[in-house]
Coordinates of C-alpha atoms and ligand atoms in Angstrom, one line a residue:
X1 CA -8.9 -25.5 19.9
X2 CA -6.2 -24.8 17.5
X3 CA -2.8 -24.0 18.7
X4 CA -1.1 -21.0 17.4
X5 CA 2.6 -18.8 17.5
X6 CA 3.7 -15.3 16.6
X7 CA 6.8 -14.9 14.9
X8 CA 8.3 -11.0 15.8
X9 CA 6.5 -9.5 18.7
X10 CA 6.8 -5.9 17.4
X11 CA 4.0 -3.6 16.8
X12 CA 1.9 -6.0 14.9
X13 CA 2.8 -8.8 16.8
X14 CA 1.5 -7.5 19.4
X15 CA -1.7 -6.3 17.9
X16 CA -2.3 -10.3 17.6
X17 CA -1.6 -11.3 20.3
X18 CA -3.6 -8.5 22.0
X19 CA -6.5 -9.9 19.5
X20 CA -6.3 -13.3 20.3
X21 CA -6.3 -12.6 23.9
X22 CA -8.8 -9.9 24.8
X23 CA -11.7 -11.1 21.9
X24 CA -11.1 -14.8 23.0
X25 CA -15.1 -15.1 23.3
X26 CA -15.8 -13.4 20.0
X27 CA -13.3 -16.4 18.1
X28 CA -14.3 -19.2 19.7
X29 CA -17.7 -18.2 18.3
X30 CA -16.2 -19.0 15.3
X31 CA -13.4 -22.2 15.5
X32 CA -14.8 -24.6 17.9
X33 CA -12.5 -24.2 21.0
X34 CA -10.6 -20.8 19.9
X35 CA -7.3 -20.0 18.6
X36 CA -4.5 -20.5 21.2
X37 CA -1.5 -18.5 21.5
X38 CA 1.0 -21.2 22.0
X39 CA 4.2 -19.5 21.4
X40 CA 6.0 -16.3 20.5
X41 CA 9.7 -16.3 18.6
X42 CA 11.3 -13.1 19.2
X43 CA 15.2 -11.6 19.3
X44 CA 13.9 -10.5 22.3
X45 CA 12.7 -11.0 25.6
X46 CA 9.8 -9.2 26.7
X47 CA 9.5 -9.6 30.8
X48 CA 7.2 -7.4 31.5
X49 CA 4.6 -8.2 28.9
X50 CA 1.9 -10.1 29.9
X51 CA 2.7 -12.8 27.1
X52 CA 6.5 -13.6 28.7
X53 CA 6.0 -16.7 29.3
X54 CA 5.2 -17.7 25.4
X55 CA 8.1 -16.2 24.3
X56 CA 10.9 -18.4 22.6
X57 CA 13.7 -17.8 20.4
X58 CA 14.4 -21.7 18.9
X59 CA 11.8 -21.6 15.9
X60 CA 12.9 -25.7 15.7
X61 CA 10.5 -25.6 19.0
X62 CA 7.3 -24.0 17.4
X63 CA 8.0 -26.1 14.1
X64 CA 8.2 -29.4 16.1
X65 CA 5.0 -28.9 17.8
X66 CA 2.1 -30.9 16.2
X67 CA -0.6 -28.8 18.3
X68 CA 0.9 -25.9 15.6
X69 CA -1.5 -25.9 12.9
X70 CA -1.7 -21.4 12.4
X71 CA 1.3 -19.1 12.7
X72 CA 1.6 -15.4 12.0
X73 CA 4.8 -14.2 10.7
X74 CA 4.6 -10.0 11.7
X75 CA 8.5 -10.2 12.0
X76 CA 8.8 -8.0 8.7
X77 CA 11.6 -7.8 6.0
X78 CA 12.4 -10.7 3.5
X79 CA 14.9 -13.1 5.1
X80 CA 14.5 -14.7 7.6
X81 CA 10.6 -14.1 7.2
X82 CA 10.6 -16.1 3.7
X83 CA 12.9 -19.2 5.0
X84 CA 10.3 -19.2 8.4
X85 CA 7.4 -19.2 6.2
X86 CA 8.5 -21.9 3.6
X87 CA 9.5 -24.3 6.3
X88 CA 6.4 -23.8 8.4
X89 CA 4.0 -24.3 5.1
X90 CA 6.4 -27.6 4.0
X91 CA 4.9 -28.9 7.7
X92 CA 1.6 -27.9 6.5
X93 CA 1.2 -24.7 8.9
X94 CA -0.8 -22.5 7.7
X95 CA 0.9 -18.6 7.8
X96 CA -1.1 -15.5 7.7
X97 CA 1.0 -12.0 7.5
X98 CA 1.2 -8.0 7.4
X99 CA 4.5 -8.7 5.5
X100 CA 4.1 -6.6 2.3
X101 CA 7.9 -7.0 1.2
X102 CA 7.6 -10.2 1.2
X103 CA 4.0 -10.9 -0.1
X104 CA 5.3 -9.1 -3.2
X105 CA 8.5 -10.4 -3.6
X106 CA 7.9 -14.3 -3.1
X107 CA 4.2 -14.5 -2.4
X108 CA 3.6 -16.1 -5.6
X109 CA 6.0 -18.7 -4.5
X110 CA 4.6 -19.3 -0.7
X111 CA 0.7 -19.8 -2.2
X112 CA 2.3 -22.2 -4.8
X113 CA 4.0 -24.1 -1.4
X114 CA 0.9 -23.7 0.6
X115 CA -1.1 -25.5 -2.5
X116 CA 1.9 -28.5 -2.3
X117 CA 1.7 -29.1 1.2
X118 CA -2.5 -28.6 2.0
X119 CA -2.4 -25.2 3.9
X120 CA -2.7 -21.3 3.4
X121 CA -0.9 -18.3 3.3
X122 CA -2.9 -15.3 4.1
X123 CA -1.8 -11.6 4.2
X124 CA -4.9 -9.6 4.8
X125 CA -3.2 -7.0 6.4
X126 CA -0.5 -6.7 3.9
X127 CA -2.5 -4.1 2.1
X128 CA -4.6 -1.3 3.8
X129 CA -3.6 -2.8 7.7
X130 CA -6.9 -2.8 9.4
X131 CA -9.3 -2.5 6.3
X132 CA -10.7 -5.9 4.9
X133 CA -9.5 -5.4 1.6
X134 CA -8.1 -8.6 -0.1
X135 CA -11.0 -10.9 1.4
X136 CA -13.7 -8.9 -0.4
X137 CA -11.2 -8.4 -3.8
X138 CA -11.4 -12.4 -3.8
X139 CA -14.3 -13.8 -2.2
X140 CA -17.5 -11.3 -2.9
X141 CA -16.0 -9.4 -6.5
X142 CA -14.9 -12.8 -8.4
X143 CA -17.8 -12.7 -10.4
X144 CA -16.5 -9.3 -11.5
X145 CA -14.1 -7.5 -14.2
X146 CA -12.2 -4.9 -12.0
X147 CA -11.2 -2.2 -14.6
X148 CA -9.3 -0.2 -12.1
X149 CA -8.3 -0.2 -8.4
X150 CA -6.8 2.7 -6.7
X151 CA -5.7 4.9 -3.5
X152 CA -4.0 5.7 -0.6
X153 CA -2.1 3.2 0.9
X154 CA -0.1 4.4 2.8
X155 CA -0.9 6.4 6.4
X156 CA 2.3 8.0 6.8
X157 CA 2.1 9.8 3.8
X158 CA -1.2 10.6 4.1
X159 CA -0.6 12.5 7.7
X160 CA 2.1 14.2 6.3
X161 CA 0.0 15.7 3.1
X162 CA -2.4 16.3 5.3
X163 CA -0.7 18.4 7.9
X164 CA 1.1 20.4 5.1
X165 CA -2.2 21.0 3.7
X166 CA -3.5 22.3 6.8
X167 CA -1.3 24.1 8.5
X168 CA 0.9 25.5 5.5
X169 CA 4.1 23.4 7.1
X170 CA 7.0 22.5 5.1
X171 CA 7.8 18.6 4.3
X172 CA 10.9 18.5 6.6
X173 CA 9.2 19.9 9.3
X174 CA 6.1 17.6 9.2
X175 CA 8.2 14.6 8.5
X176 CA 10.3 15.1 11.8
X177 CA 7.0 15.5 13.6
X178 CA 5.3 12.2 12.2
X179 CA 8.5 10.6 12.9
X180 CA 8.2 12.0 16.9
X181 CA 4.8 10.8 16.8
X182 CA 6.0 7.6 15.4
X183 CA 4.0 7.7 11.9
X184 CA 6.8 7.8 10.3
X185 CA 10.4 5.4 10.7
X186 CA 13.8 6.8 11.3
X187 CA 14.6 5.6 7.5
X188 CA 11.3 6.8 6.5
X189 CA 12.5 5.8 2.4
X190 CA 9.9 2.9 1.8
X191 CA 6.8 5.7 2.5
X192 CA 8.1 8.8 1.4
X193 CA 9.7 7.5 -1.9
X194 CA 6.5 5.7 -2.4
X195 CA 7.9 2.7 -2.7
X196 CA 5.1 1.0 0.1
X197 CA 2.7 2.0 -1.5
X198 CA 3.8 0.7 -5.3
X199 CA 4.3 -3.0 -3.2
X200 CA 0.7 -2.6 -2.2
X201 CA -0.6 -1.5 -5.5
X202 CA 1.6 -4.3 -6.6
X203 CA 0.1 -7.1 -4.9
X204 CA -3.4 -5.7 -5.7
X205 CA -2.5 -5.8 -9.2
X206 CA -1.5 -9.1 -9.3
X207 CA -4.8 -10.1 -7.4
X208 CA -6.5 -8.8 -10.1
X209 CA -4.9 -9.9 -13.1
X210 CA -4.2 -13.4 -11.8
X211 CA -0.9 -13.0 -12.8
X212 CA 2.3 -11.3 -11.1
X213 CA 3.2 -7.7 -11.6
X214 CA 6.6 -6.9 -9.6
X215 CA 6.7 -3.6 -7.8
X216 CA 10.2 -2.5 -9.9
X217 CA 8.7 -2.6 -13.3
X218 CA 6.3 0.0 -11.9
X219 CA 6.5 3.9 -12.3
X220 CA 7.0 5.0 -8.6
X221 CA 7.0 8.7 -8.0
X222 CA 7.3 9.8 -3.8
X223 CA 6.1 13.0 -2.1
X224 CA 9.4 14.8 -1.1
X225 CA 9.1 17.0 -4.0
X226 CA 5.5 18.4 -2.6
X227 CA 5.8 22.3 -1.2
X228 CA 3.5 24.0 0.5
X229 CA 3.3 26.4 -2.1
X230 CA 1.7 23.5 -4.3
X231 CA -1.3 23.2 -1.7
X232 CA -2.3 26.7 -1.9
X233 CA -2.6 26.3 -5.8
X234 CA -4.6 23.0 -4.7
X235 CA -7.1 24.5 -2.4
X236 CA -7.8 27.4 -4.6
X237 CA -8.8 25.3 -7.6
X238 CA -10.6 23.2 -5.1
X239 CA -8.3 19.8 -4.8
X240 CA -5.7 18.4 -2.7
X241 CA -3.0 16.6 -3.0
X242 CA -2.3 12.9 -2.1
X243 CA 0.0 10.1 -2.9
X244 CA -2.3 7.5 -4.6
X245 CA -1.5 3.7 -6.4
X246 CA -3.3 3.1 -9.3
X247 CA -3.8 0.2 -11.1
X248 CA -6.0 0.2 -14.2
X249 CA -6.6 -2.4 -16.5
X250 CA -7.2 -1.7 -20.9
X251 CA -9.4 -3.4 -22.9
X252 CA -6.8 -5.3 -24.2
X253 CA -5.6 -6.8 -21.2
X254 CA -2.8 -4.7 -20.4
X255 CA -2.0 -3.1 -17.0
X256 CA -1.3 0.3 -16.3
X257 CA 0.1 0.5 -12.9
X258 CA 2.3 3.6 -11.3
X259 CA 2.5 5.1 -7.6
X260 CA 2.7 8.8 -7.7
X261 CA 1.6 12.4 -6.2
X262 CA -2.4 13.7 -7.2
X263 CA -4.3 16.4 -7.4
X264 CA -7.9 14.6 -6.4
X265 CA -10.6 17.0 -7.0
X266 CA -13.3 18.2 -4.4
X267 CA -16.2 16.1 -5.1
X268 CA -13.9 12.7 -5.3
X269 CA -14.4 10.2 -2.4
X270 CA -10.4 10.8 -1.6
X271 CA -10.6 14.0 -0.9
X272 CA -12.0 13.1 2.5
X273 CA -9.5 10.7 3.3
X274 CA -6.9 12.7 6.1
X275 CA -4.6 11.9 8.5
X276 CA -3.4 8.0 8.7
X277 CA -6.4 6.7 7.3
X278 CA -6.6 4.8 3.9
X279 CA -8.8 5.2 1.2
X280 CA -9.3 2.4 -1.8
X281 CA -11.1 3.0 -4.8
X282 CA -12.1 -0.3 -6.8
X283 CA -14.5 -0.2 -9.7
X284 CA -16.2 -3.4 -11.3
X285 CA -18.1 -3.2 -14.5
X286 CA -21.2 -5.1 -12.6
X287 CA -20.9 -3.6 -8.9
X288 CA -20.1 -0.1 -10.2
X289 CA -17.6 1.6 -7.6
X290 CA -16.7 0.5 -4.3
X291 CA -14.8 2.8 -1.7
X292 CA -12.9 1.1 1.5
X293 CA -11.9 3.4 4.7
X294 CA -10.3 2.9 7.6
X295 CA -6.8 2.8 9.4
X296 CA -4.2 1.3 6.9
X297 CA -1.7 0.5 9.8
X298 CA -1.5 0.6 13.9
X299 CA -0.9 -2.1 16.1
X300 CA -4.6 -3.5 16.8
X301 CA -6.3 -2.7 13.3
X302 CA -3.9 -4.6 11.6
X303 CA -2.8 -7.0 14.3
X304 CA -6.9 -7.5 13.7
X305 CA -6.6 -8.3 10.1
X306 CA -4.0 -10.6 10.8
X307 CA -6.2 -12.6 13.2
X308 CA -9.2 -12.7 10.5
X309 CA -6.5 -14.7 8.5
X310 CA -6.1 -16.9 11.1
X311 CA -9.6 -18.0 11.8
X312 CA -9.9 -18.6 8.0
X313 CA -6.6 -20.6 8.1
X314 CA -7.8 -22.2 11.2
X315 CA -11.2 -23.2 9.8
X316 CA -9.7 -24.9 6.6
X317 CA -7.3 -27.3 8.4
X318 CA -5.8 -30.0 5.7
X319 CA -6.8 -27.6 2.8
X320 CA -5.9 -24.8 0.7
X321 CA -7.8 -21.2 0.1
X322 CA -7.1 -20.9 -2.7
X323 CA -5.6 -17.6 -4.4
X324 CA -5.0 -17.5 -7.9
X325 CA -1.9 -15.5 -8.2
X326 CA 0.5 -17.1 -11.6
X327 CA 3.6 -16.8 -12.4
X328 CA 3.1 -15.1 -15.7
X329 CA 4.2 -11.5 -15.8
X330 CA 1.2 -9.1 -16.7
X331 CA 1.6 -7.2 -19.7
X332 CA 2.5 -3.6 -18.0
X333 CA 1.9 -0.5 -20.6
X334 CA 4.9 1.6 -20.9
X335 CA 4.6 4.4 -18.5
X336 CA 5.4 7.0 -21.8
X337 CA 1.9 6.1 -22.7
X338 CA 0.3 7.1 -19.5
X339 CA -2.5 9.6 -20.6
X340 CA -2.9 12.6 -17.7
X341 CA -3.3 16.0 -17.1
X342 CA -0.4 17.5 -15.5
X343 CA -0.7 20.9 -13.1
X344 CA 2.7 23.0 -13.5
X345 CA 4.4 25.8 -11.7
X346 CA 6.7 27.2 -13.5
X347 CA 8.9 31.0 -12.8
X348 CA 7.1 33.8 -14.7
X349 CA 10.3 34.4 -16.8
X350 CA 9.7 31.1 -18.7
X351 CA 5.6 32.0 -19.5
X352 CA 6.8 32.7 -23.1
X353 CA 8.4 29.7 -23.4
X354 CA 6.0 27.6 -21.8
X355 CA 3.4 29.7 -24.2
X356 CA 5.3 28.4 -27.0
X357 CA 6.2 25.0 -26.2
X358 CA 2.5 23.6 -24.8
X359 CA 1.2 26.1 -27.6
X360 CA -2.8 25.0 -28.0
X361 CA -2.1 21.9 -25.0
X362 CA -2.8 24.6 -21.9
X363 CA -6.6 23.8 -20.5
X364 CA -6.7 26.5 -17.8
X365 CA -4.3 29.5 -16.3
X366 CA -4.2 28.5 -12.5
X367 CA -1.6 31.4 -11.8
X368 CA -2.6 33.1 -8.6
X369 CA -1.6 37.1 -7.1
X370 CA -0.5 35.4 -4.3
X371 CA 2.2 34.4 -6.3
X372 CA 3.4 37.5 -8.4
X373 CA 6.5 35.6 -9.7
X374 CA 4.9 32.5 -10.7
X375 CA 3.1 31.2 -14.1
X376 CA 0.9 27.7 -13.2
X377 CA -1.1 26.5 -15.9
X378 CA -3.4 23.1 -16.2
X379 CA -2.6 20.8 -19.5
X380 CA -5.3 18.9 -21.0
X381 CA -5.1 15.7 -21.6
X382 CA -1.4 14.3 -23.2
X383 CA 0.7 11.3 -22.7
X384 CA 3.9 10.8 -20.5
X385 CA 5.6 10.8 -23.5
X386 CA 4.5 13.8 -24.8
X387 CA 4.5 16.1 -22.0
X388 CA 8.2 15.1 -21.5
X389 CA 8.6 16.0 -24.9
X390 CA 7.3 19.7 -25.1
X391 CA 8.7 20.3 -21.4
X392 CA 12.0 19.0 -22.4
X393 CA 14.1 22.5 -22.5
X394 CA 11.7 24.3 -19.7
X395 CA 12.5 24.6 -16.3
X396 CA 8.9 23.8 -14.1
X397 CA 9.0 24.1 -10.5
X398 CA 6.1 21.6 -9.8
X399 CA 4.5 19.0 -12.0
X400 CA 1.6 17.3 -10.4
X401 CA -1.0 14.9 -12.1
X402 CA -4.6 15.0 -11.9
X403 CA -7.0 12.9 -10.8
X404 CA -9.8 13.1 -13.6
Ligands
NAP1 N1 3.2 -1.3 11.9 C1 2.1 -1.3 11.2 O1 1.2 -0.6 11.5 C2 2.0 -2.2 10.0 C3 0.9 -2.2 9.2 C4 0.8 -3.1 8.1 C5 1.8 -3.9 7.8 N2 3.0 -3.9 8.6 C6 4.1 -4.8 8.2 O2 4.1 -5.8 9.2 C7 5.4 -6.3 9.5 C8 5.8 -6.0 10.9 O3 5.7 -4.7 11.2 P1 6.0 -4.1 12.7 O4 5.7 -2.6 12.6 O5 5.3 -4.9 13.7 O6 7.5 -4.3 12.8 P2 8.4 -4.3 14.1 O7 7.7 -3.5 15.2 O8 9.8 -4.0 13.8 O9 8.3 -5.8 14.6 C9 9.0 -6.9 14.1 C10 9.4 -7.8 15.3 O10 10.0 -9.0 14.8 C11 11.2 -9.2 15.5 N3 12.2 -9.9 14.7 C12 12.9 -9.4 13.6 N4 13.7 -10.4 13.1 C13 13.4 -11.5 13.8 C14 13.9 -12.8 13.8 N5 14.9 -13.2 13.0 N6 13.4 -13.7 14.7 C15 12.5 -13.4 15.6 N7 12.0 -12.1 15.7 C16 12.4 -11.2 14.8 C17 11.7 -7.8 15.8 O11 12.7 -7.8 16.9 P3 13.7 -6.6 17.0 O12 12.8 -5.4 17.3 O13 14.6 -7.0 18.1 O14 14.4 -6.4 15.7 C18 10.4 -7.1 16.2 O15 10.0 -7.4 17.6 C19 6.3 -5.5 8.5 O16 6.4 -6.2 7.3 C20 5.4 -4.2 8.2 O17 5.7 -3.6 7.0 C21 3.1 -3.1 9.7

């Protein structure tokens, strides 16, 4: 039996501790005698939950029990969660987390602790909550050169593109409702900007390199911009529109890694992918394509992953698993070289100019009589840099990328 404790019994906290409780039988199956919930550190007190009586606030109490050999840390944010993890790995606890901010801030730095001090830190569930993402990445595609890896990582964007897809709503008004339903936070900044899901693609990016790409030198573009005007263009044509990370790596060893708004055509795997649910793309040159599903967040799924952490962390007692993540900063490409397709909206009055400007570079006329004032045209295929460059004096209304 291996003693265990949960630091921040919030939604995922609980989702452990529900876990560890109610598929006892199924983990002792795997570590001899089970994983024991031994304590909870909270702010809080929590009397009417059924784990009240595990609950502590004096960390000293969980780090000076021996029987500790496995904590989660679900508390979320960067301090204290980075100071709680250090000090439990210099004991030689293992940690296993859903703590994206700080798995891509200072993960690098944790794994390089764990190494030190014989232990692991885990963070399954940092990346796609429920869907067993990172295990496969390291364990069953090691043999293999990922050229790309891509999504959508991130559920609360997801239900909100796919509400204003389906019912014609506006952004606002869907936002308000996810955030009723509680898909979405009060400050709901980190999803809609994009910026959660440029950490994930982030930390999946320095997975695959090896090496550390930092969420800031990305391109991050959010979905706030998206009308429902754009959808209707979209469905007509026969795509949708989601926020997806990409990550793709050039034959020369350079990354090309941004967060932004796509249209992903009809036929693409994506397109399915609705509501909270998280799709990841990941193509190896000997494995071909792989697609993950599932739910990327919600208290059990990724209270789940967490616990799959835990019986790996549990079952390597005294050692490392090893992740190769260096401190070496990936060669990013410039985001001005980024090659795409762009779809623009644009008021009729400025056709001419547009004409002019992207003279030879239109691919297809995508305007539509349901919008008489309008001129919406498909580019072929041009870099960042250059599509700035001929759009420069023009006034567009919408300028999506597509998903080739
Ligand atoms: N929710 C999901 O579905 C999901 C999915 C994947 C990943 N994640 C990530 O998982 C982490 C946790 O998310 P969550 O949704 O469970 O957050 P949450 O509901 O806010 O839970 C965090 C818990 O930690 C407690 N806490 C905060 N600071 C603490 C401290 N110094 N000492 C002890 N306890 C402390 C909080 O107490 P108070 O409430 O009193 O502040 C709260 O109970 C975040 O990094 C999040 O991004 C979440």
């Amino acid at each position: 039996m291996i003693k265990t404790a949960i630091l921040g019994l919030g939604n995922v906290g609980k989702g452990v501790a529900s876990v560890l409780t109610g598929n006892r039988a199924e983990i002792a199956r795997k570590v001899p005698g089970g994983l024991e919930l031994g304590y909870i550190l909270d702010i809080r007190d929590f009397p009417d939950s059924p784990f009240a009586d595990k609950v502590t606030h004096d960390y000293e109490e969980i780090l000076n029990d021996p029987e500790v050999k496995v904590i989660c840390e679900t508390m979320g944010g960067k301090e204290p969660a980075f100071t709680f993890s250090r000090r439990a790995l210099e004991k030689g606890i293992s940690v296993c987390t859903s703590n994206k901010e700080l798995v891509e801030a200072r993960g690098r730095e944790l794994l390089e602790i764990a190494r030190e001090h014989n232990c692991s830190y885990l963070f399954e569930a940092s990346v796609g909550g429920g869907i067993p993402l990172i295990a496969p990445l390291l364990n069953c595609l090691e043999q293999e050169r990922i050229s790309s890896i891509f999504g959508i990582l991130n559920g609360t964007t997801n239900y909100i593109l796919t509400k204003m897809d389906r019912f014609g709503a506006g952004y606002e008004e869907v936002l308000k409702e996810a955030q009723e339903l509680g898909y979405a936070e009060r400050n709901p900044e980190a999803d809609v900007e994009g910026y959660d899901t440029g950490r994930k693609i982030a930390i999946l990016s320095s997975l695959v390199s090896g090496k550390t790409v930092r969420f800031e030198d990305t391109y991050t573009e959010g979905i706030t911009k998206i009308c429902p005007a754009d959808f209707v263009y979209a469905e007509e044509h026969h795509y949708c529109i989601k926020l997806l990370g990409i990550s793709s790596r050039m034959e020369d060893e350079s990354f090309n890694v941004l967060t932004a708004p796509y249209l992903v055509p009809q036929g693409h795997p994506l397109y399915a992918v609705s509501d909270v649910f998280n799709g990841i793309f990941i193509h190896g040159n000997m494995v071909d394509d792989l697609m993950f599903y599932g739910r990327g967040a919600g208290t059990l799924p990724t209270g789940s992953a967490v616990v799959a952490d835990m019986i790996q962390a549990a079952l390597s007692i005294g050692k490392t698993i090893p992740i190769r993540w260096d401190k070496e900063r990936v060669d990013l490409k410039p985001h001005s070289e980024l090659v795409s397709t762009f779809f623009v909206r644009t008021d009729l009055s400025e056709q001419e100019a547009v004409r002019k400007a992207f003279d030879g570079k239109i691919a297809d006329d995508w305007s539509l009589p349901a919008f008489p004032d309008e001129y919406a045209f498909l580019t072929g295929p041009m870099s960042e840099a250059e599509f700035a460059a001929l759009a420069e004096k023009l006034k567009f209304k919408t300028r999506i990328r597509v998903l080739c």
